Amino acid sequence: MHGPAHLSAPGAQVPPVTTPPVTTPQVAAPPPSHLLATPPASIGGAMLCAALAAIFVLPLVVSDFWLSVLNYAGIAAVGAIGLNLLTGNAGQVSLGQPFFMGVGCYVAAFAGQQLGLPLPVWLVAAMLAGGLVGGLVGPFALRLRGQYLVIVTLGLVLIGLHLWQNLPWLTGGANGRSIVIAARLGPIDFSAPSLFGVTLSRNQGWFVLIWLCALLAAIGALNILNSRSGRALMAIRDREMTASVIGISVSGTKILAFVVSSMFAAAGGALYGGYVRYAAPTEWDLLLGVQYLAMIVVGGTGSVLGSVLGALFVMLMPQVVKLASPYLPFVSVTPGDGGIVSMFALNQILFGLLIIAFLMFAPRGLAGIFAQHAGRRPDAAKSKGR
């Protein structure tokens, strides 16, 4: 066999062979999502100031009716933020928010009415109770994924309906119960607020309280997502096996997400009971769970801003339909007026169509649309497989 042509003859000086340095290929890191990337201080401060200004100015310029609608939207936003942490950021689809809202509502009623505890105590007690129940249920529920987890959380809602109807000392039984709890924080009574000696309406005071809680929930969720735990959540959502290999506790992180989501839902339930002053077991049914899923899909899964926008959209839409119904001949406003579909049925149809439309044509939801028109990235991490 002939040797390679470049080999030298015997006795010839062989030049030293230099081996090129071995370099490790640099893999460009994927761009961080806006949830993980902290926005500039000026932008964050401006958004915070705008939110606070809206919270304190809107009650003075919006009618009492629309304030009540916005109050329901603020309560829904608290629960939607929690659900988005679990579903949008941890990838665990759940219908169980109504159950944990019921837990928070009835614990707040017991602590605030029977025990006479003040606002901060009954609100924190409701959140702790929701987190405790979530911590007990989470290890069993989160052994499953996908449609199996959905079925488990659906069963949780059905169990809750049975419990609420058969605990009359706590819930009032099938007829429900009245809830009269204090909404005072220091010298400020949100149920009977006053400004420069002028007494404001209850809706005005509760608007400030509810939306301050929603703002705190949003800030808390963003802090979680900017932490190591938040990055672990999204790593598990995107590549669960890889996350486990690099040392992330998959089960522990999922349980943490379930607990935090349960605490947010319980806070929303506590605010609902305090605001409405009444709660019946039928309040916490499956339809409410579907509405919460609609909120995060329409607003944007994985987006804190999307949770708020979705809650506003879902709560305001029935009122818009009601205002437009006299001009829609096929909508039945009252029995016997000749319409082919009732307003309630039309709202349910629209919910379904909106979920399908956003999943197909706007998977990032309203937050993505808003960010696109604003010329910046949305605060939504890209959801896998939508």
GROMACS .gro file of C-alpha atoms in nm:
model
  386
    1MET     CA    1   0.000   0.000   0.000
    2HIS     CA    2   0.126   0.344  -0.075
    3GLY     CA    3   0.145   0.580   0.221
    4PRO     CA    4  -0.007   0.920   0.218
    5ALA     CA    5   0.165   1.154  -0.022
    6HIS     CA    6   0.240   1.416   0.238
    7LEU     CA    7   0.463   1.184   0.452
    8SER     CA    8   0.835   1.281   0.430
    9ALA     CA    9   1.118   1.054   0.328
   10PRO     CA   10   1.331   0.880   0.597
   11GLY     CA   11   1.578   1.114   0.764
   12ALA     CA   12   1.403   1.427   0.655
   13GLN     CA   13   1.317   1.679   0.920
   14VAL     CA   14   0.959   1.649   1.001
   15PRO     CA   15   0.796   1.985   1.077
   16PRO     CA   16   0.602   1.996   1.399
   17VAL     CA   17   0.241   1.924   1.357
   18THR     CA   18   0.023   2.188   1.511
   19THR     CA   19  -0.319   2.088   1.620
   20PRO     CA   20  -0.577   2.365   1.597
   21PRO     CA   21  -0.734   2.446   1.929
   22VAL     CA   22  -1.057   2.268   1.995
   23THR     CA   23  -1.327   2.520   2.053
   24THR     CA   24  -1.664   2.442   2.194
   25PRO     CA   25  -1.934   2.564   1.958
   26GLN     CA   26  -2.122   2.852   2.105
   27VAL     CA   27  -2.493   2.792   2.091
   28ALA     CA   28  -2.689   3.112   2.091
   29ALA     CA   29  -2.925   3.122   2.382
   30PRO     CA   30  -3.287   3.170   2.291
   31PRO     CA   31  -3.416   3.518   2.353
   32PRO     CA   32  -3.571   3.546   2.697
   33SER     CA   33  -3.942   3.584   2.715
   34HIS     CA   34  -4.074   3.915   2.835
   35LEU     CA   35  -4.190   3.746   3.154
   36LEU     CA   36  -3.831   3.659   3.238
   37ALA     CA   37  -3.675   3.977   3.109
   38THR     CA   38  -3.721   4.259   3.356
   39PRO     CA   39  -3.851   4.567   3.173
   40PRO     CA   40  -3.667   4.896   3.210
   41ALA     CA   41  -3.743   5.077   3.531
   42SER     CA   42  -3.897   5.371   3.348
   43ILE     CA   43  -4.144   5.149   3.163
   44GLY     CA   44  -4.229   4.946   3.472
   45GLY     CA   45  -4.271   5.260   3.681
   46ALA     CA   46  -4.488   5.421   3.416
   47MET     CA   47  -4.714   5.117   3.395
   48LEU     CA   48  -4.742   5.100   3.772
   49CYS     CA   49  -4.829   5.470   3.796
   50ALA     CA   50  -5.087   5.434   3.518
   51ALA     CA   51  -5.247   5.138   3.696
   52LEU     CA   52  -5.262   5.323   4.028
   53ALA     CA   53  -5.404   5.633   3.860
   54ALA     CA   54  -5.676   5.422   3.694
   55ILE     CA   55  -5.762   5.254   4.025
   56PHE     CA   56  -5.814   5.585   4.204
   57VAL     CA   57  -5.958   5.794   3.918
   58LEU     CA   58  -6.203   5.556   3.749
   59PRO     CA   59  -6.435   5.533   4.053
   60LEU     CA   60  -6.488   5.909   4.026
   61VAL     CA   61  -6.583   5.913   3.658
   62VAL     CA   62  -6.750   5.575   3.588
   63SER     CA   63  -7.114   5.506   3.671
   64ASP     CA   64  -7.205   5.277   3.957
   65PHE     CA   65  -7.335   5.007   3.724
   66TRP     CA   66  -7.016   4.983   3.522
   67LEU     CA   67  -6.813   4.997   3.842
   68SER     CA   68  -6.995   4.684   3.959
   69VAL     CA   69  -6.910   4.511   3.631
   70LEU     CA   70  -6.546   4.615   3.666
   71ASN     CA   71  -6.548   4.489   4.025
   72TYR     CA   72  -6.649   4.143   3.904
   73ALA     CA   73  -6.377   4.168   3.639
   74GLY     CA   74  -6.116   4.254   3.903
   75ILE     CA   75  -6.217   3.955   4.115
   76ALA     CA   76  -6.196   3.735   3.807
   77ALA     CA   77  -5.853   3.879   3.724
   78VAL     CA   78  -5.710   3.762   4.057
   79GLY     CA   79  -5.819   3.404   3.990
   80ALA     CA   80  -5.715   3.420   3.623
   81ILE     CA   81  -5.363   3.529   3.717
   82GLY     CA   82  -5.336   3.224   3.941
   83LEU     CA   83  -5.473   2.990   3.674
   84ASN     CA   84  -5.230   3.130   3.417
   85LEU     CA   85  -4.939   3.047   3.646
   86LEU     CA   86  -5.056   2.686   3.654
   87THR     CA   87  -5.178   2.646   3.296
   88GLY     CA   88  -4.990   2.903   3.090
   89ASN     CA   89  -4.655   2.882   3.268
   90ALA     CA   90  -4.650   2.532   3.418
   91GLY     CA   91  -4.847   2.365   3.138
   92GLN     CA   92  -5.104   2.204   3.371
   93VAL     CA   93  -5.459   2.255   3.242
   94SER     CA   94  -5.704   2.281   3.529
   95LEU     CA   95  -6.076   2.340   3.576
   96GLY     CA   96  -6.046   2.350   3.954
   97GLN     CA   97  -6.051   2.726   4.018
   98PRO     CA   98  -6.420   2.727   4.130
   99PHE     CA   99  -6.343   2.476   4.407
  100PHE     CA  100  -6.063   2.687   4.553
  101MET     CA  101  -6.268   3.005   4.516
  102GLY     CA  102  -6.538   2.837   4.724
  103VAL     CA  103  -6.280   2.745   4.988
  104GLY     CA  104  -6.160   3.106   5.005
  105CYS     CA  105  -6.512   3.249   5.014
  106TYR     CA  106  -6.636   3.035   5.301
  107VAL     CA  107  -6.316   3.059   5.506
  108ALA     CA  108  -6.327   3.439   5.470
  109ALA     CA  109  -6.695   3.438   5.572
  110PHE     CA  110  -6.623   3.228   5.880
  111ALA     CA  111  -6.317   3.430   5.981
  112GLY     CA  112  -6.467   3.770   5.908
  113GLN     CA  113  -6.826   3.716   6.022
  114GLN     CA  114  -6.826   3.443   6.288
  115LEU     CA  115  -6.489   3.537   6.435
  116GLY     CA  116  -6.508   3.910   6.355
  117LEU     CA  117  -6.155   3.929   6.218
  118PRO     CA  118  -6.046   4.236   6.015
  119LEU     CA  119  -5.986   4.256   5.640
  120PRO     CA  120  -5.615   4.163   5.627
  121VAL     CA  121  -5.670   3.861   5.852
  122TRP     CA  122  -5.970   3.708   5.676
  123LEU     CA  123  -5.811   3.764   5.336
  124VAL     CA  124  -5.482   3.602   5.439
  125ALA     CA  125  -5.673   3.321   5.615
  126ALA     CA  126  -5.862   3.249   5.292
  127MET     CA  127  -5.539   3.239   5.092
  128LEU     CA  128  -5.369   3.010   5.343
  129ALA     CA  129  -5.668   2.776   5.345
  130GLY     CA  130  -5.669   2.764   4.964
  131GLY     CA  131  -5.295   2.700   4.958
  132LEU     CA  132  -5.326   2.426   5.221
  133VAL     CA  133  -5.601   2.246   5.029
  134GLY     CA  134  -5.404   2.290   4.709
  135GLY     CA  135  -5.099   2.142   4.876
  136LEU     CA  136  -5.301   1.839   4.984
  137VAL     CA  137  -5.466   1.786   4.646
  138GLY     CA  138  -5.167   1.879   4.429
  139PRO     CA  139  -4.949   1.569   4.483
  140PHE     CA  140  -5.234   1.345   4.369
  141ALA     CA  141  -5.370   1.561   4.087
  142LEU     CA  142  -5.033   1.647   3.933
  143ARG     CA  143  -4.932   1.286   3.885
  144LEU     CA  144  -5.144   1.318   3.572
  145ARG     CA  145  -5.115   1.533   3.262
  146GLY     CA  146  -5.333   1.661   2.983
  147GLN     CA  147  -5.692   1.542   2.968
  148TYR     CA  148  -5.647   1.322   3.276
  149LEU     CA  149  -5.561   1.623   3.492
  150VAL     CA  150  -5.861   1.808   3.348
  151ILE     CA  151  -6.085   1.517   3.451
  152VAL     CA  152  -5.938   1.513   3.802
  153THR     CA  153  -5.994   1.887   3.852
  154LEU     CA  154  -6.345   1.848   3.709
  155GLY     CA  155  -6.407   1.586   3.976
  156LEU     CA  156  -6.273   1.831   4.233
  157VAL     CA  157  -6.538   2.085   4.130
  158LEU     CA  158  -6.812   1.823   4.160
  159ILE     CA  159  -6.687   1.718   4.504
  160GLY     CA  160  -6.689   2.083   4.605
  161LEU     CA  161  -7.051   2.124   4.495
  162HIS     CA  162  -7.145   1.828   4.713
  163LEU     CA  163  -6.953   1.962   5.012
  164TRP     CA  164  -7.093   2.314   4.989
  165GLN     CA  165  -7.448   2.181   4.983
  166ASN     CA  166  -7.393   1.956   5.286
  167LEU     CA  167  -7.205   2.186   5.524
  168PRO     CA  168  -7.484   2.420   5.637
  169TRP     CA  169  -7.288   2.547   5.938
  170LEU     CA  170  -7.029   2.689   5.699
  171THR     CA  171  -7.201   2.744   5.366
  172GLY     CA  172  -7.569   2.775   5.457
  173GLY     CA  173  -7.649   2.460   5.262
  174ALA     CA  174  -7.826   2.458   4.927
  175ASN     CA  175  -7.987   2.799   4.993
  176GLY     CA  176  -7.653   2.970   5.045
  177ARG     CA  177  -7.561   3.219   5.312
  178SER     CA  178  -7.528   3.591   5.363
  179ILE     CA  179  -7.177   3.724   5.419
  180VAL     CA  180  -7.122   4.039   5.620
  181ILE     CA  181  -6.754   4.096   5.680
  182ALA     CA  182  -6.555   4.408   5.758
  183ALA     CA  183  -6.372   4.576   5.472
  184ARG     CA  184  -6.175   4.824   5.679
  185LEU     CA  185  -5.802   4.884   5.651
  186GLY     CA  186  -5.695   5.121   5.926
  187PRO     CA  187  -5.906   5.437   5.899
  188ILE     CA  188  -6.034   5.346   5.552
  189ASP     CA  189  -6.366   5.164   5.526
  190PHE     CA  190  -6.404   5.040   5.170
  191SER     CA  191  -6.773   4.964   5.224
  192ALA     CA  192  -6.847   5.327   5.312
  193PRO     CA  193  -6.557   5.537   5.181
  194SER     CA  194  -6.540   5.914   5.198
  195LEU     CA  195  -6.333   6.169   5.010
  196PHE     CA  196  -6.292   6.519   5.154
  197GLY     CA  197  -6.600   6.466   5.365
  198VAL     CA  198  -6.810   6.335   5.075
  199THR     CA  199  -6.939   5.981   5.124
  200LEU     CA  200  -6.881   5.762   4.819
  201SER     CA  201  -7.075   5.456   4.711
  202ARG     CA  202  -6.992   5.102   4.813
  203ASN     CA  203  -6.903   5.013   4.455
  204GLN     CA  204  -6.648   5.293   4.446
  205GLY     CA  205  -6.479   5.177   4.764
  206TRP     CA  206  -6.474   4.811   4.665
  207PHE     CA  207  -6.340   4.900   4.320
  208VAL     CA  208  -6.029   5.042   4.484
  209LEU     CA  209  -5.991   4.743   4.716
  210ILE     CA  210  -6.048   4.478   4.448
  211TRP     CA  211  -5.820   4.631   4.189
  212LEU     CA  212  -5.546   4.699   4.442
  213CYS     CA  213  -5.560   4.328   4.523
  214ALA     CA  214  -5.549   4.248   4.149
  215LEU     CA  215  -5.247   4.475   4.110
  216LEU     CA  216  -5.070   4.306   4.401
  217ALA     CA  217  -5.154   3.966   4.249
  218ALA     CA  218  -5.003   4.073   3.915
  219ILE     CA  219  -4.686   4.204   4.083
  220GLY     CA  220  -4.658   3.886   4.288
  221ALA     CA  221  -4.699   3.668   3.978
  222LEU     CA  222  -4.435   3.863   3.787
  223ASN     CA  223  -4.194   3.831   4.079
  224ILE     CA  224  -4.252   3.455   4.084
  225LEU     CA  225  -4.192   3.429   3.710
  226ASN     CA  226  -3.873   3.636   3.734
  227SER     CA  227  -3.739   3.402   4.003
  228ARG     CA  228  -3.567   3.065   3.974
  229SER     CA  229  -3.900   2.896   4.046
  230GLY     CA  230  -4.062   3.077   3.754
  231ARG     CA  231  -3.790   2.969   3.515
  232ALA     CA  232  -3.827   2.613   3.645
  233LEU     CA  233  -4.201   2.629   3.574
  234MET     CA  234  -4.149   2.715   3.210
  235ALA     CA  235  -3.866   2.463   3.172
  236ILE     CA  236  -4.104   2.191   3.292
  237ARG     CA  237  -4.376   2.315   3.061
  238ASP     CA  238  -4.150   2.308   2.755
  239ARG     CA  239  -3.927   2.004   2.826
  240GLU     CA  240  -4.023   1.812   3.137
  241MET     CA  241  -3.766   1.534   3.087
  242THR     CA  242  -3.486   1.782   3.022
  243ALA     CA  243  -3.584   1.984   3.327
  244SER     CA  244  -3.564   1.670   3.539
  245VAL     CA  245  -3.219   1.582   3.399
  246ILE     CA  246  -3.071   1.922   3.483
  247GLY     CA  247  -3.183   1.890   3.843
  248ILE     CA  248  -3.519   2.065   3.861
  249SER     CA  249  -3.762   1.901   4.102
  250VAL     CA  250  -4.049   1.845   3.863
  251SER     CA  251  -4.300   1.724   4.121
  252GLY     CA  252  -4.207   1.991   4.375
  253THR     CA  253  -4.229   2.272   4.121
  254LYS     CA  254  -4.566   2.151   3.994
  255ILE     CA  255  -4.702   2.132   4.348
  256LEU     CA  256  -4.572   2.484   4.415
  257ALA     CA  257  -4.756   2.610   4.106
  258PHE     CA  258  -5.073   2.433   4.217
  259VAL     CA  259  -5.048   2.581   4.567
  260VAL     CA  260  -4.988   2.937   4.443
  261SER     CA  261  -5.270   2.907   4.189
  262SER     CA  262  -5.501   2.782   4.464
  263MET     CA  263  -5.407   3.075   4.688
  264PHE     CA  264  -5.488   3.325   4.415
  265ALA     CA  265  -5.822   3.156   4.347
  266ALA     CA  266  -5.904   3.156   4.719
  267ALA     CA  267  -5.825   3.528   4.737
  268GLY     CA  268  -6.066   3.588   4.448
  269GLY     CA  269  -6.334   3.385   4.625
  270ALA     CA  270  -6.284   3.581   4.949
  271LEU     CA  271  -6.320   3.912   4.763
  272TYR     CA  272  -6.628   3.783   4.583
  273GLY     CA  273  -6.802   3.685   4.907
  274GLY     CA  274  -6.714   4.013   5.073
  275TYR     CA  275  -6.830   4.221   4.777
  276VAL     CA  276  -7.150   4.035   4.686
  277ARG     CA  277  -7.240   3.966   5.054
  278TYR     CA  278  -7.394   3.635   4.955
  279ALA     CA  279  -7.272   3.299   4.826
  280ALA     CA  280  -7.457   2.987   4.715
  281PRO     CA  281  -7.303   2.649   4.628
  282THR     CA  282  -7.411   2.687   4.266
  283GLU     CA  283  -7.173   2.983   4.231
  284TRP     CA  284  -6.876   2.743   4.216
  285ASP     CA  285  -6.982   2.522   3.927
  286LEU     CA  286  -6.812   2.392   3.613
  287LEU     CA  287  -6.924   2.687   3.402
  288LEU     CA  288  -6.709   2.916   3.615
  289GLY     CA  289  -6.408   2.692   3.549
  290VAL     CA  290  -6.471   2.708   3.174
  291GLN     CA  291  -6.499   3.086   3.195
  292TYR     CA  292  -6.160   3.105   3.365
  293LEU     CA  293  -6.006   2.896   3.087
  294ALA     CA  294  -6.168   3.132   2.837
  295MET     CA  295  -6.012   3.428   3.017
  296ILE     CA  296  -5.656   3.302   2.987
  297VAL     CA  297  -5.701   3.180   2.629
  298VAL     CA  298  -5.858   3.507   2.512
  299GLY     CA  299  -5.616   3.719   2.715
  300GLY     CA  300  -5.305   3.516   2.640
  301THR     CA  301  -5.176   3.201   2.806
  302GLY     CA  302  -4.859   3.258   3.002
  303SER     CA  303  -4.920   3.632   3.022
  304VAL     CA  304  -4.996   3.824   3.340
  305LEU     CA  305  -5.128   4.116   3.141
  306GLY     CA  306  -5.331   3.872   2.934
  307SER     CA  307  -5.497   3.738   3.248
  308VAL     CA  308  -5.625   4.086   3.331
  309LEU     CA  309  -5.729   4.165   2.973
  310GLY     CA  310  -5.905   3.830   2.942
  311ALA     CA  311  -6.095   3.884   3.266
  312LEU     CA  312  -6.206   4.227   3.151
  313PHE     CA  313  -6.312   4.093   2.813
  314VAL     CA  314  -6.509   3.796   2.946
  315MET     CA  315  -6.684   4.002   3.214
  316LEU     CA  316  -6.766   4.295   2.986
  317MET     CA  317  -6.883   4.090   2.688
  318PRO     CA  318  -7.222   3.985   2.835
  319GLN     CA  319  -7.299   4.348   2.909
  320VAL     CA  320  -7.209   4.451   2.555
  321VAL     CA  321  -7.432   4.173   2.421
  322LYS     CA  322  -7.712   4.294   2.646
  323LEU     CA  323  -7.676   4.649   2.515
  324ALA     CA  324  -7.671   4.529   2.154
  325SER     CA  325  -7.954   4.274   2.192
  326PRO     CA  326  -8.241   4.518   2.108
  327TYR     CA  327  -8.076   4.565   1.767
  328LEU     CA  328  -8.032   4.188   1.706
  329PRO     CA  329  -8.365   4.044   1.586
  330PHE     CA  330  -8.262   3.683   1.650
  331VAL     CA  331  -8.189   3.745   2.021
  332SER     CA  332  -8.469   3.686   2.270
  333VAL     CA  333  -8.451   3.958   2.535
  334THR     CA  334  -8.770   3.853   2.715
  335PRO     CA  335  -8.975   3.532   2.688
  336GLY     CA  336  -9.212   3.539   2.393
  337ASP     CA  337  -9.055   3.823   2.196
  338GLY     CA  338  -8.987   3.606   1.892
  339GLY     CA  339  -8.610   3.561   1.919
  340ILE     CA  340  -8.453   3.226   1.836
  341VAL     CA  341  -8.172   3.240   2.094
  342SER     CA  342  -8.159   3.384   2.446
  343MET     CA  343  -7.892   3.621   2.565
  344PHE     CA  344  -7.752   3.354   2.798
  345ALA     CA  345  -7.724   3.103   2.512
  346LEU     CA  346  -7.570   3.367   2.287
  347ASN     CA  347  -7.306   3.443   2.548
  348GLN     CA  348  -7.217   3.072   2.576
  349ILE     CA  349  -7.195   3.043   2.197
  350LEU     CA  350  -6.970   3.347   2.182
  351PHE     CA  351  -6.746   3.203   2.456
  352GLY     CA  352  -6.694   2.889   2.252
  353LEU     CA  353  -6.639   3.073   1.926
  354LEU     CA  354  -6.393   3.314   2.088
  355ILE     CA  355  -6.184   3.033   2.235
  356ILE     CA  356  -6.167   2.862   1.895
  357ALA     CA  357  -6.094   3.187   1.712
  358PHE     CA  358  -5.815   3.294   1.946
  359LEU     CA  359  -5.654   2.950   1.945
  360MET     CA  360  -5.655   2.945   1.564
  361PHE     CA  361  -5.582   3.306   1.468
  362ALA     CA  362  -5.437   3.479   1.776
  363PRO     CA  363  -5.267   3.215   1.996
  364ARG     CA  364  -5.101   3.485   2.206
  365GLY     CA  365  -5.437   3.638   2.286
  366LEU     CA  366  -5.517   4.000   2.351
  367ALA     CA  367  -5.180   4.053   2.518
  368GLY     CA  368  -5.005   3.950   2.196
  369ILE     CA  369  -5.227   4.175   1.986
  370PHE     CA  370  -5.168   4.464   2.225
  371ALA     CA  371  -4.791   4.410   2.219
  372GLN     CA  372  -4.786   4.383   1.841
  373HIS     CA  373  -4.960   4.715   1.801
  374ALA     CA  374  -4.749   4.872   2.074
  375GLY     CA  375  -4.433   4.759   1.895
  376ARG     CA  376  -4.293   4.549   2.178
  377ARG     CA  377  -4.283   4.186   2.286
  378PRO     CA  378  -4.577   4.062   2.488
  379ASP     CA  379  -4.521   3.953   2.846
  380ALA     CA  380  -4.628   3.607   2.737
  381ALA     CA  381  -4.383   3.325   2.698
  382LYS     CA  382  -4.443   3.121   2.385
  383SER     CA  383  -4.674   2.839   2.480
  384LYS     CA  384  -4.582   2.501   2.347
  385GLY     CA  385  -4.802   2.322   2.104
  386ARG     CA  386  -5.086   2.569   2.077
   0.00000   0.00000   0.00000
